[in-house]
Amino acid sequence: MKVLLINGSPHANGNTARALKEVADTLAAEGLETETFWIGLKPVRGCVACGQCRGKDLGRCAFDDDVANRIVEKLQTADAIVIGSPTYYGQPAGAFLAAWQRVCFSASTLIHGKPAASVAVCRRGGSTAAFQCLNMPFEMLNSVLIGSQYWNVVFGLSEGECAQDGEGMQTMRTLGRNMAWVVKNLNRPDALPRPADEPWQPTNFIR
Ligand SMILES: Cc1cc2nc3c(=O)[nH]c(=O)nc-3n(C[C@H](O)[C@H](O)[C@H](O)COP(=O)(O)O)c2cc1C
């Protein structure tokens, strides 16, 4: 049982990393395997809606020149997912969002139905809006969205400062325990299978 945590910050060891570490340490203490993946600093392209991923059933983005498909590869062995991002102008960081939208569109089956959670980090405000934005793909990919004792937000500016946010850190640990509980229950031999999906009935409002 492995949980993939994705650090969507340009800082490998910043506050997003610190918040995710609190979740990962808790998951590990609960006996789950974890892997934290940092998206890095290289340029990331946005989705150009070429449709090749779905048209050719690639299962990954047609553009292989940045981190998006590295995330797809990591998702293949993940039983559960935690995404984390700093808050930039009340939104998730652009580079992460650019990659994540392409991952969600091209490799939705690797997210579909899995336990998932988002974490947003900020200095002072806007993290709840970023948190909502991060949750949106999960909420339409049949994810089992994992909550905590508060919204999954932590506060901090300089590197690692969020460790001083006691309630934020506690919220991360509670999130980790909740996720471990759900993942372990879903992997019990007597766990009920997910309900079968109905065939999709696309309706674009005008036809
Ligand atoms: C371009 C930019 C925009 C930011 N916008 C916000 C914001 O809207 N609200 C806020 O509280 N902090 C904002 N911050 C601060 C970061 O969210 C904060 O420093 C966070 O801890 C960074 O996380 P990291 O260390 O993982 O990169 C912004 C920082 C940058 C660089």
mmCIF file of C-alpha atoms and ligand atoms in Angstrom:
data_model
loop_
_atom_site.group_PDB
_atom_site.id
_atom_site.type_symbol
_atom_site.label_atom_id
_atom_site.label_comp_id
_atom_site.label_asym_id
_atom_site.label_seq_id
_atom_site.Cartn_x
_atom_site.Cartn_y
_atom_site.Cartn_z
ATOM 1 C CA MET A 1 0.000 0.000 0.000
ATOM 2 C CA LYS A 2 1.804 3.051 -1.264
ATOM 3 C CA VAL A 3 0.892 6.718 -1.033
ATOM 4 C CA LEU A 4 2.383 9.118 -3.566
ATOM 5 C CA LEU A 5 2.853 12.682 -2.293
ATOM 6 C CA ILE A 6 3.549 15.331 -4.937
ATOM 7 C CA ASN A 7 5.329 18.535 -3.962
ATOM 8 C CA GLY A 8 4.138 21.158 -6.448
ATOM 9 C CA SER A 9 6.403 23.913 -5.136
ATOM 10 C CA PRO A 10 9.501 25.270 -6.855
ATOM 11 C CA HIS A 11 11.211 24.750 -3.480
ATOM 12 C CA ALA A 12 12.373 21.184 -2.865
ATOM 13 C CA ASN A 13 12.576 21.810 0.882
ATOM 14 C CA GLY A 14 10.116 24.633 1.429
ATOM 15 C CA ASN A 15 6.892 24.756 3.377
ATOM 16 C CA THR A 16 4.962 22.488 1.021
ATOM 17 C CA ALA A 17 7.668 19.865 1.475
ATOM 18 C CA ARG A 18 7.511 20.316 5.240
ATOM 19 C CA ALA A 19 3.722 19.971 5.330
ATOM 20 C CA LEU A 20 3.824 16.870 3.135
ATOM 21 C CA LYS A 21 6.571 15.405 5.346
ATOM 22 C CA GLU A 22 4.227 15.626 8.317
ATOM 23 C CA VAL A 23 1.625 13.659 6.353
ATOM 24 C CA ALA A 24 4.205 11.160 5.048
ATOM 25 C CA ASP A 25 5.741 10.553 8.483
ATOM 26 C CA THR A 26 2.274 9.841 9.878
ATOM 27 C CA LEU A 27 1.460 7.478 7.015
ATOM 28 C CA ALA A 28 4.762 5.667 7.580
ATOM 29 C CA ALA A 29 4.048 5.373 11.305
ATOM 30 C CA GLU A 30 0.747 3.759 10.308
ATOM 31 C CA GLY A 31 2.646 1.192 8.246
ATOM 32 C CA LEU A 32 2.118 2.581 4.746
ATOM 33 C CA GLU A 33 4.825 3.040 2.142
ATOM 34 C CA THR A 34 5.270 6.612 0.931
ATOM 35 C CA GLU A 35 7.091 8.337 -1.887
ATOM 36 C CA THR A 36 7.379 12.089 -2.203
ATOM 37 C CA PHE A 37 7.936 13.429 -5.701
ATOM 38 C CA TRP A 38 9.117 17.010 -6.303
ATOM 39 C CA ILE A 39 8.092 18.562 -9.627
ATOM 40 C CA GLY A 40 11.388 20.454 -9.933
ATOM 41 C CA LEU A 41 12.236 23.726 -11.586
ATOM 42 C CA LYS A 42 12.189 23.017 -15.301
ATOM 43 C CA PRO A 43 9.584 24.689 -17.508
ATOM 44 C CA VAL A 44 6.207 22.978 -17.678
ATOM 45 C CA ARG A 45 3.823 23.388 -20.588
ATOM 46 C CA GLY A 46 0.094 23.792 -20.223
ATOM 47 C CA CYS A 47 -2.473 21.541 -21.870
ATOM 48 C CA VAL A 48 -2.963 22.557 -25.518
ATOM 49 C CA ALA A 49 -6.097 20.412 -25.855
ATOM 50 C CA CYS A 50 -4.583 18.475 -28.768
ATOM 51 C CA GLY A 51 -6.612 15.443 -27.657
ATOM 52 C CA GLN A 52 -3.870 12.999 -28.701
ATOM 53 C CA CYS A 53 -3.748 11.407 -25.242
ATOM 54 C CA ARG A 54 -7.354 10.320 -25.526
ATOM 55 C CA GLY A 55 -7.614 10.016 -29.314
ATOM 56 C CA LYS A 56 -4.692 7.609 -29.404
ATOM 57 C CA ASP A 57 -5.428 6.201 -25.942
ATOM 58 C CA LEU A 58 -1.866 6.996 -24.841
ATOM 59 C CA GLY A 59 -2.563 6.932 -21.118
ATOM 60 C CA ARG A 60 -0.090 9.785 -20.777
ATOM 61 C CA CYS A 61 0.489 13.229 -22.243
ATOM 62 C CA ALA A 62 1.561 13.351 -25.891
ATOM 63 C CA PHE A 63 4.235 15.884 -24.887
ATOM 64 C CA ASP A 64 6.976 14.037 -23.045
ATOM 65 C CA ASP A 65 9.408 16.899 -22.543
ATOM 66 C CA ASP A 66 8.601 17.879 -18.969
ATOM 67 C CA VAL A 67 7.530 16.552 -15.586
ATOM 68 C CA ALA A 68 3.902 15.674 -16.422
ATOM 69 C CA ASN A 69 4.617 12.149 -17.642
ATOM 70 C CA ARG A 70 7.078 11.588 -14.791
ATOM 71 C CA ILE A 71 4.085 12.112 -12.486
ATOM 72 C CA VAL A 72 2.035 9.695 -14.611
ATOM 73 C CA GLU A 73 4.762 7.070 -14.146
ATOM 74 C CA LYS A 74 4.745 7.562 -10.374
ATOM 75 C CA LEU A 75 0.951 7.262 -10.245
ATOM 76 C CA GLN A 76 1.101 3.774 -11.741
ATOM 77 C CA THR A 77 2.206 2.271 -8.430
ATOM 78 C CA ALA A 78 0.257 4.604 -6.125
ATOM 79 C CA ASP A 79 -2.714 3.348 -4.120
ATOM 80 C CA ALA A 80 -3.443 6.850 -2.828
ATOM 81 C CA ILE A 81 -2.410 10.384 -3.700
ATOM 82 C CA VAL A 82 -1.624 13.609 -1.837
ATOM 83 C CA ILE A 83 -0.915 16.742 -3.860
ATOM 84 C CA GLY A 84 0.593 19.841 -2.257
ATOM 85 C CA SER A 85 1.141 23.321 -3.596
ATOM 86 C CA PRO A 86 2.071 26.766 -2.360
ATOM 87 C CA THR A 87 -0.560 29.449 -2.763
ATOM 88 C CA TYR A 88 0.225 32.026 -5.433
ATOM 89 C CA TYR A 89 -2.304 34.865 -5.611
ATOM 90 C CA GLY A 90 -4.920 32.671 -4.001
ATOM 91 C CA GLN A 91 -4.324 29.883 -6.523
ATOM 92 C CA PRO A 92 -2.123 26.795 -6.735
ATOM 93 C CA ALA A 93 1.337 27.387 -8.250
ATOM 94 C CA GLY A 94 1.051 27.674 -12.032
ATOM 95 C CA ALA A 95 3.723 25.132 -12.950
ATOM 96 C CA PHE A 96 2.118 22.476 -10.809
ATOM 97 C CA LEU A 97 -1.349 23.232 -12.124
ATOM 98 C CA ALA A 98 -0.082 23.083 -15.723
ATOM 99 C CA ALA A 99 1.402 19.633 -15.165
ATOM 100 C CA TRP A 100 -1.454 18.325 -13.026
ATOM 101 C CA GLN A 101 -4.186 19.296 -15.495
ATOM 102 C CA ARG A 102 -2.364 17.322 -18.199
ATOM 103 C CA VAL A 103 -1.920 14.361 -15.855
ATOM 104 C CA CYS A 104 -5.602 14.405 -14.907
ATOM 105 C CA PHE A 105 -6.732 14.586 -18.537
ATOM 106 C CA SER A 106 -4.338 12.034 -20.012
ATOM 107 C CA ALA A 107 -4.080 9.551 -17.139
ATOM 108 C CA SER A 108 -7.345 9.930 -15.277
ATOM 109 C CA THR A 109 -7.616 6.159 -14.785
ATOM 110 C CA LEU A 110 -4.544 6.309 -12.525
ATOM 111 C CA ILE A 111 -6.386 8.729 -10.209
ATOM 112 C CA HIS A 112 -9.925 7.389 -10.606
ATOM 113 C CA GLY A 113 -11.376 5.912 -7.417
ATOM 114 C CA LYS A 114 -8.239 6.261 -5.305
ATOM 115 C CA PRO A 115 -8.115 7.942 -1.894
ATOM 116 C CA ALA A 116 -6.783 11.442 -2.479
ATOM 117 C CA ALA A 117 -6.135 14.696 -0.666
ATOM 118 C CA SER A 118 -4.833 18.184 -1.351
ATOM 119 C CA VAL A 119 -2.673 20.450 0.797
ATOM 120 C CA ALA A 120 -2.242 24.196 0.251
ATOM 121 C CA VAL A 121 0.436 26.342 1.885
ATOM 122 C CA CYS A 122 0.501 30.100 2.209
ATOM 123 C CA ARG A 123 2.035 33.001 4.087
ATOM 124 C CA ARG A 124 -1.219 34.659 5.138
ATOM 125 C CA GLY A 125 -4.300 34.119 2.961
ATOM 126 C CA GLY A 126 -5.844 32.536 -0.112
ATOM 127 C CA SER A 127 -4.924 28.969 0.743
ATOM 128 C CA THR A 128 -8.529 27.828 1.084
ATOM 129 C CA ALA A 129 -9.231 28.997 -2.482
ATOM 130 C CA ALA A 130 -6.116 27.170 -3.680
ATOM 131 C CA PHE A 131 -7.188 24.117 -1.676
ATOM 132 C CA GLN A 132 -10.605 24.118 -3.352
ATOM 133 C CA CYS A 133 -8.949 24.417 -6.744
ATOM 134 C CA LEU A 134 -6.632 21.473 -6.015
ATOM 135 C CA ASN A 135 -9.591 19.349 -4.936
ATOM 136 C CA MET A 136 -11.650 19.966 -8.096
ATOM 137 C CA PRO A 137 -10.157 17.181 -10.297
ATOM 138 C CA PHE A 138 -10.398 14.652 -7.482
ATOM 139 C CA GLU A 139 -14.061 15.492 -7.010
ATOM 140 C CA MET A 140 -14.888 14.473 -10.583
ATOM 141 C CA LEU A 141 -12.568 11.466 -10.773
ATOM 142 C CA ASN A 142 -14.497 9.352 -8.260
ATOM 143 C CA SER A 143 -11.731 9.879 -5.704
ATOM 144 C CA VAL A 144 -12.260 9.112 -2.052
ATOM 145 C CA LEU A 145 -11.432 12.613 -0.851
ATOM 146 C CA ILE A 146 -9.741 12.539 2.557
ATOM 147 C CA GLY A 147 -10.377 15.338 4.987
ATOM 148 C CA SER A 148 -8.903 16.341 8.300
ATOM 149 C CA GLN A 149 -9.863 18.279 11.411
ATOM 150 C CA TYR A 150 -9.644 21.530 9.415
ATOM 151 C CA TRP A 151 -9.051 22.392 5.763
ATOM 152 C CA ASN A 152 -5.680 21.043 4.709
ATOM 153 C CA VAL A 153 -3.828 24.355 4.869
ATOM 154 C CA VAL A 154 -0.663 25.399 6.671
ATOM 155 C CA PHE A 155 0.936 28.802 7.107
ATOM 156 C CA GLY A 156 4.550 29.832 6.601
ATOM 157 C CA LEU A 157 6.779 32.091 4.512
ATOM 158 C CA SER A 158 10.465 31.254 4.842
ATOM 159 C CA GLU A 159 11.750 27.708 4.349
ATOM 160 C CA GLY A 160 10.273 25.325 6.879
ATOM 161 C CA GLU A 161 8.567 28.111 8.848
ATOM 162 C CA CYS A 162 5.258 26.248 8.700
ATOM 163 C CA ALA A 163 6.633 23.788 11.272
ATOM 164 C CA GLN A 164 5.738 26.537 13.775
ATOM 165 C CA ASP A 165 2.080 26.359 12.710
ATOM 166 C CA GLY A 166 1.068 23.906 15.417
ATOM 167 C CA GLU A 167 -2.531 23.504 14.348
ATOM 168 C CA GLY A 168 -1.513 23.231 10.700
ATOM 169 C CA MET A 169 0.949 20.467 11.522
ATOM 170 C CA GLN A 170 -1.694 18.715 13.600
ATOM 171 C CA THR A 171 -4.094 18.986 10.656
ATOM 172 C CA MET A 172 -1.453 17.284 8.482
ATOM 173 C CA ARG A 173 -1.035 14.440 10.986
ATOM 174 C CA THR A 174 -4.798 13.977 11.253
ATOM 175 C CA LEU A 175 -4.967 13.880 7.455
ATOM 176 C CA GLY A 176 -2.273 11.190 7.443
ATOM 177 C CA ARG A 177 -4.101 9.072 9.993
ATOM 178 C CA ASN A 178 -7.427 9.456 8.177
ATOM 179 C CA MET A 179 -5.814 8.494 4.883
ATOM 180 C CA ALA A 180 -4.062 5.471 6.417
ATOM 181 C CA TRP A 181 -7.359 4.336 7.922
ATOM 182 C CA VAL A 182 -9.164 4.552 4.578
ATOM 183 C CA VAL A 183 -6.346 2.959 2.550
ATOM 184 C CA LYS A 184 -5.986 0.075 4.979
ATOM 185 C CA ASN A 185 -9.724 -0.559 5.049
ATOM 186 C CA LEU A 186 -10.016 -0.439 1.267
ATOM 187 C CA ASN A 187 -7.224 -3.000 0.973
ATOM 188 C CA ARG A 188 -8.745 -5.518 3.371
ATOM 189 C CA PRO A 189 -9.547 -8.852 1.693
ATOM 190 C CA ASP A 190 -13.193 -8.436 2.715
ATOM 191 C CA ALA A 191 -13.455 -4.839 1.487
ATOM 192 C CA LEU A 192 -16.443 -4.127 -0.728
ATOM 193 C CA PRO A 193 -15.451 -3.355 -4.337
ATOM 194 C CA ARG A 194 -16.086 0.096 -5.770
ATOM 195 C CA PRO A 195 -19.511 0.432 -7.386
ATOM 196 C CA ALA A 196 -19.380 -0.083 -11.150
ATOM 197 C CA ASP A 197 -19.457 3.122 -13.181
ATOM 198 C CA GLU A 198 -22.440 3.740 -15.421
ATOM 199 C CA PRO A 199 -21.574 4.357 -19.077
ATOM 200 C CA TRP A 200 -20.777 8.052 -19.387
ATOM 201 C CA GLN A 201 -23.650 10.191 -20.685
ATOM 202 C CA PRO A 202 -21.944 13.338 -21.942
ATOM 203 C CA THR A 203 -24.243 16.323 -22.283
ATOM 204 C CA ASN A 204 -22.665 19.588 -23.351
ATOM 205 C CA PHE A 205 -25.775 21.650 -22.541
ATOM 206 C CA ILE A 206 -26.444 22.591 -26.164
ATOM 207 C CA ARG A 207 -27.177 19.116 -27.486
HETATM 208 C C1 LIG B 1 4.299 34.458 -6.785
HETATM 209 C C2 LIG B 1 3.917 34.242 -5.341
HETATM 210 C C3 LIG B 1 2.629 34.503 -4.942
HETATM 211 C C4 LIG B 1 2.244 34.285 -3.620
HETATM 212 N N1 LIG B 1 0.940 34.508 -3.271
HETATM 213 C C5 LIG B 1 0.557 34.298 -1.994
HETATM 214 C C6 LIG B 1 -0.797 34.503 -1.616
HETATM 215 O O1 LIG B 1 -1.686 34.762 -2.422
HETATM 216 N N2 LIG B 1 -1.106 34.349 -0.309
HETATM 217 C C7 LIG B 1 -0.165 34.037 0.644
HETATM 218 O O2 LIG B 1 -0.510 33.974 1.809
HETATM 219 N N3 LIG B 1 1.113 33.781 0.293
HETATM 220 C C8 LIG B 1 1.495 33.907 -0.987
HETATM 221 N N4 LIG B 1 2.800 33.629 -1.358
HETATM 222 C C9 LIG B 1 3.707 33.061 -0.355
HETATM 223 C C10 LIG B 1 3.838 31.525 -0.456
HETATM 224 O O3 LIG B 1 2.575 30.911 -0.586
HETATM 225 C C11 LIG B 1 4.503 30.986 0.812
HETATM 226 O O4 LIG B 1 5.780 31.563 0.961
HETATM 227 C C12 LIG B 1 4.623 29.481 0.844
HETATM 228 O O5 LIG B 1 5.086 29.085 2.116
HETATM 229 C C13 LIG B 1 5.609 28.969 -0.190
HETATM 230 O O6 LIG B 1 5.648 27.550 -0.135
HETATM 231 P P1 LIG B 1 6.983 26.740 -0.524
HETATM 232 O O7 LIG B 1 8.008 27.074 0.513
HETATM 233 O O8 LIG B 1 6.608 25.308 -0.515
HETATM 234 O O9 LIG B 1 7.381 27.197 -1.889
HETATM 235 C C14 LIG B 1 3.191 33.828 -2.664
HETATM 236 C C15 LIG B 1 4.509 33.578 -3.092
HETATM 237 C C16 LIG B 1 4.859 33.780 -4.393
HETATM 238 C C17 LIG B 1 6.290 33.482 -4.829
#
